[in-house]
Each structure stands twice: as C-alpha cells, then as structure tokens.
CSV table of C-alpha atoms in Angstrom, one decimal:
chain,number,residue,atom,x,y,z
A,1,UNK,CA,123.0,58.5,146.2
A,2,UNK,CA,126.1,58.5,145.3
A,3,UNK,CA,128.3,58.9,149.1
A,4,UNK,CA,131.3,61.1,149.7
A,5,UNK,CA,133.1,57.9,150.0
A,6,UNK,CA,132.9,56.7,146.2
A,7,UNK,CA,133.0,60.1,144.8
A,8,UNK,CA,136.6,60.3,146.5
A,9,UNK,CA,136.5,57.1,145.8
A,10,UNK,CA,136.5,57.4,141.9
A,11,UNK,CA,138.4,60.6,141.8
A,12,UNK,CA,141.2,58.9,142.9
A,13,UNK,CA,141.0,56.1,140.6
A,14,UNK,CA,140.2,57.9,137.4
A,15,UNK,CA,143.7,60.3,138.6
A,16,UNK,CA,145.2,56.8,139.2
A,17,UNK,CA,143.9,55.4,135.5
A,18,UNK,CA,144.9,58.9,133.7
A,19,UNK,CA,149.1,58.1,134.7
A,20,UNK,CA,149.2,54.7,134.0
A,21,UNK,CA,147.0,56.0,130.3
A,22,UNK,CA,149.4,58.2,130.0
A,23,UNK,CA,152.3,56.2,130.2
A,24,UNK,CA,151.4,53.1,128.6
A,25,UNK,CA,150.8,55.5,126.0
A,26,UNK,CA,154.6,57.2,125.8
A,27,UNK,CA,155.9,53.1,125.9
A,28,UNK,CA,154.0,52.7,122.9
A,29,UNK,CA,155.0,55.8,121.4
A,30,UNK,CA,151.0,57.3,120.9
A,31,UNK,CA,150.9,61.0,120.6
A,32,UNK,CA,148.2,62.4,122.6
A,33,UNK,CA,147.4,66.1,123.1
A,34,UNK,CA,146.9,67.8,125.9
A,35,UNK,CA,144.1,67.0,129.3
A,36,UNK,CA,143.7,63.0,127.9
A,37,UNK,CA,141.3,61.5,130.6
A,38,UNK,CA,141.3,58.1,131.5
A,39,UNK,CA,138.3,56.2,133.4
A,40,UNK,CA,139.7,52.6,133.7
A,41,UNK,CA,142.6,52.0,131.0
A,42,UNK,CA,142.0,51.0,128.0
A,43,UNK,CA,143.5,48.4,125.7
A,44,UNK,CA,146.0,49.8,123.4
A,45,UNK,CA,147.5,47.2,121.1
A,46,UNK,CA,150.5,49.7,118.6
A,47,UNK,CA,151.9,47.1,115.6
A,48,UNK,CA,155.7,48.6,114.7
A,49,UNK,CA,155.6,51.0,112.0
A,50,UNK,CA,151.7,51.9,112.2
A,51,UNK,CA,150.7,55.2,114.2
A,52,UNK,CA,147.7,55.9,116.9
A,53,UNK,CA,146.9,59.8,117.3
A,54,UNK,CA,145.0,60.9,120.0
A,55,UNK,CA,144.0,64.9,119.9
A,56,UNK,CA,143.4,67.2,122.9
A,57,UNK,CA,140.9,67.2,125.6
A,58,UNK,CA,139.6,63.1,124.7
A,59,UNK,CA,138.0,61.4,127.5
A,60,UNK,CA,138.4,57.7,127.2
A,61,UNK,CA,135.9,55.1,129.6
A,62,UNK,CA,136.3,51.9,130.4
A,63,UNK,CA,135.0,51.2,133.8
A,64,UNK,CA,131.3,50.8,133.8
A,65,UNK,CA,130.7,54.0,136.4
A,66,UNK,CA,131.7,56.1,133.2
A,67,UNK,CA,128.7,55.4,131.6
A,68,UNK,CA,124.6,54.9,132.8
A,69,UNK,CA,124.2,52.2,130.6
A,70,UNK,CA,127.5,50.8,132.0
A,71,UNK,CA,129.8,49.3,129.3
A,72,UNK,CA,130.7,45.4,128.5
A,73,UNK,CA,134.8,45.8,127.8
A,74,UNK,CA,136.9,48.8,128.1
A,75,UNK,CA,137.9,50.8,124.9
A,76,UNK,CA,139.9,48.9,122.4
A,77,UNK,CA,142.4,51.1,120.0
A,78,UNK,CA,144.3,48.6,118.2
A,79,UNK,CA,146.3,48.5,114.8
A,80,UNK,CA,146.7,45.2,112.8
A,81,UNK,CA,150.2,46.0,110.4
A,82,UNK,CA,152.7,48.4,109.7
A,83,UNK,CA,151.8,51.2,108.2
A,84,UNK,CA,148.1,51.4,109.4
A,85,UNK,CA,147.3,54.8,111.3
A,86,UNK,CA,144.6,55.8,113.7
A,87,UNK,CA,143.8,59.8,114.3
A,88,UNK,CA,141.5,60.7,116.8
A,89,UNK,CA,140.7,64.8,116.8
A,90,UNK,CA,140.5,66.7,119.8
A,91,UNK,CA,137.6,67.0,122.5
A,92,UNK,CA,136.7,63.1,121.7
A,93,UNK,CA,134.6,60.9,123.9
A,94,UNK,CA,134.8,57.5,123.6
A,95,UNK,CA,132.9,54.6,125.7
A,96,UNK,CA,134.1,51.3,125.5
A,97,UNK,CA,134.3,51.6,121.9
A,98,UNK,CA,136.8,49.3,120.1
A,99,UNK,CA,138.8,51.2,116.8
A,100,UNK,CA,141.0,48.8,114.7
A,101,UNK,CA,142.8,49.8,111.6
A,102,UNK,CA,144.7,47.9,109.2
A,103,UNK,CA,145.2,51.1,106.4
A,104,UNK,CA,143.4,53.8,107.8
A,105,UNK,CA,140.3,54.6,110.5
A,106,UNK,CA,140.2,58.4,111.0
A,107,UNK,CA,137.8,60.1,113.6
A,108,UNK,CA,136.8,64.0,113.6
A,109,UNK,CA,136.9,66.7,116.6
A,110,UNK,CA,133.8,66.5,118.8
A,111,UNK,CA,132.4,63.1,118.4
A,112,UNK,CA,130.9,61.1,120.9
A,113,UNK,CA,131.2,56.9,120.3
A,114,UNK,CA,128.8,55.5,122.3
A,115,UNK,CA,129.1,52.6,124.2
A,116,UNK,CA,130.3,49.3,122.7
A,117,UNK,CA,130.2,50.9,119.4
A,118,UNK,CA,132.8,49.1,117.2
A,119,UNK,CA,134.9,51.1,114.2
A,120,UNK,CA,137.6,49.4,111.0
A,121,UNK,CA,138.5,49.4,108.3
A,122,UNK,CA,139.4,45.5,107.6
A,123,UNK,CA,136.8,42.6,106.9
A,124,UNK,CA,139.8,40.6,110.0
A,125,UNK,CA,138.9,37.1,107.4
A,126,UNK,CA,139.1,36.8,103.9
A,127,UNK,CA,135.9,36.5,102.2
A,128,UNK,CA,136.6,33.5,99.7
A,129,UNK,CA,136.1,30.8,102.0
A,130,UNK,CA,139.3,27.8,100.6
A,131,UNK,CA,141.2,28.0,103.9
A,132,UNK,CA,139.4,30.9,105.6
A,133,UNK,CA,140.2,30.4,109.5
A,134,UNK,CA,144.2,30.4,108.8
A,135,UNK,CA,144.5,32.5,105.6
A,136,UNK,CA,146.3,35.7,107.5
A,137,UNK,CA,147.6,36.8,103.2
A,138,UNK,CA,147.1,40.5,103.5
A,139,UNK,CA,145.8,40.7,100.0
A,140,UNK,CA,142.9,38.4,99.9
A,141,UNK,CA,141.1,40.9,103.0
A,142,UNK,CA,139.3,43.4,102.2
A,143,UNK,CA,140.5,46.8,103.7
A,144,UNK,CA,139.3,50.2,102.7
A,145,UNK,CA,139.6,53.6,104.8
A,146,UNK,CA,136.9,54.7,107.9
A,147,UNK,CA,136.3,58.3,108.2
A,148,UNK,CA,134.1,59.7,110.9
A,149,UNK,CA,134.1,63.4,110.2
A,150,UNK,CA,133.3,66.3,113.2
A,151,UNK,CA,130.9,66.4,115.6
A,152,UNK,CA,129.5,63.2,114.7
A,153,UNK,CA,127.8,61.0,117.4
A,154,UNK,CA,127.7,57.2,116.5
A,155,UNK,CA,124.7,55.3,118.9
A,156,UNK,CA,125.7,52.5,121.0
A,157,UNK,CA,126.2,49.1,120.2
A,158,UNK,CA,126.6,50.3,116.1
A,159,UNK,CA,129.2,49.0,114.1
A,160,UNK,CA,131.1,50.9,111.5
A,161,UNK,CA,132.6,48.9,108.6
A,162,UNK,CA,135.4,49.4,106.0
A,163,UNK,CA,135.3,52.3,103.8
A,164,UNK,CA,132.7,54.2,105.8
A,165,UNK,CA,132.9,57.9,106.0
A,166,UNK,CA,130.3,59.8,108.2
A,167,UNK,CA,129.3,62.9,107.4
A,168,UNK,CA,130.0,65.7,109.9
A,169,UNK,CA,127.2,66.6,112.7
A,170,UNK,CA,125.4,63.1,111.5
A,171,UNK,CA,123.6,61.1,114.2
A,172,UNK,CA,124.3,57.2,113.9
A,173,UNK,CA,121.3,55.2,115.4
A,174,UNK,CA,121.4,52.8,118.7
A,175,UNK,CA,122.4,49.0,117.2
A,176,UNK,CA,122.9,50.6,113.6
A,177,UNK,CA,125.5,48.7,111.3
A,178,UNK,CA,126.7,51.3,109.4
A,179,UNK,CA,128.2,49.5,105.7
A,180,UNK,CA,128.1,52.6,103.5
A,181,UNK,CA,128.8,55.7,103.9
A,182,UNK,CA,126.3,58.7,105.2
A,183,UNK,CA,126.5,61.8,104.2
A,184,UNK,CA,126.6,65.2,106.6
A,185,UNK,CA,123.3,66.5,108.8
A,186,UNK,CA,121.2,63.9,109.4
A,187,UNK,CA,120.4,60.8,111.2
A,188,UNK,CA,121.1,57.5,109.5
A,189,UNK,CA,120.0,54.1,111.7
A,190,UNK,CA,119.1,50.6,110.7
A,191,UNK,CA,120.3,47.6,109.8
A,192,UNK,CA,122.3,48.2,107.2
A,193,UNK,CA,121.6,52.1,108.3
A,194,UNK,CA,119.7,54.4,105.9
A,195,UNK,CA,119.2,58.5,106.1
A,196,UNK,CA,115.9,58.6,108.1
A,197,UNK,CA,116.2,62.3,108.6
A,198,UNK,CA,117.9,65.4,107.5
A,199,UNK,CA,119.4,68.5,110.5
A,200,UNK,CA,118.7,72.1,109.7
A,201,UNK,CA,122.9,73.0,110.6
A,202,UNK,CA,122.8,77.0,110.9
A,203,UNK,CA,126.6,77.5,109.8
A,204,UNK,CA,128.8,79.5,111.8
C-alpha cells in the first residue's frame, strides 16, 4: 500500500523532473508540444545540425516507479549526426526506451514504447571487418530510416532495427527483434519478428 507521504513525494518529484526536462529541451532547442510530462529526467543528446521534435501530451518515463516492471535505464533520445531527425508524435508514452537516429526515426501519434525498447536507424558500426572498432566513416555504416506509425504498441525489451516500418495499430510482442517491416493491423512477435495474428480493426 502506497502511503500518502510517498504519493506526495512522487508528485513533487514528477513536477521537478518535468521542469528540468523542459529546461533541458529548451537549452538544446528541442521542439515540444504542450503538456509534456517527465517522470525522472531522460538522457537527451542532440548533435549540432540535427533536430528532435516531440508532440503534445507525451510522457517520458525514466524512473523505476513509473512502470510496474521497472526500467533498466532512463529514456534515451539521441541524434548521432548533423542532419539527423527524430520526430515523435502526439500522445506518445515512452518507458525507459532508447531512440537513436543517424538519419531519421519517425514515431507516430498514440504510440506506446514499452520498457527498455530500443529503436535505431543505424548499425552503429561497419559490417566490413577491417578496422571495425575505430572506423567512424558514415559511408561504411549501414543506415536507413525507421518509422513507427500511429497507435503502435512495442512490447517490453523489443529491438526495432534500421529500415523498418511498423504499420499503424500493430503490436510487437515483448522481447522481439524487428528486422523487417511489419504491416498495419497485426500482432508480430519473435526473433526475428513475424506476423502471428491479424487484428480486426473498425475504421472510423
């Protein structure tokens, strides 16, 4: 049972974290919509010449109590090169996820990113073996835009790799590795993720 003291402490902590996060975003010239909430302060790093945009009513969870199963680390939002873009839509919930862009990561509206999800548009290191550890030449590092469309739920501990598009309304099962695009209106899971069920969706 959560006592009144703990509730008050958490409420104050959330207000403080939100204030600090908004200030951090302003200092890095990150565009945010109204009603941003931060539970704990995220890790945010924007390379010069890149852009990060976050929509309205988003919540960034970076504290253990913000999710029932806890977080491995704070939410990470990071661009890695000049010209890179991260675009996050409205009403998005992020729980200790990592989002890294060398070129482009786009997340739609009403997306839920479960605990410790990883999303990137790059291999981070070259495939060719010669000098791999020290080779920072962007021409040798695989990069392709990654897109998560509206109302997608990516389950805990899943990894979404470069060049992937996840179609709207779809669900990615916990612990999946998404190495190829997933169509709209389905459930996909596994390593690599495969469609296991199609959803009945009533279009408005």
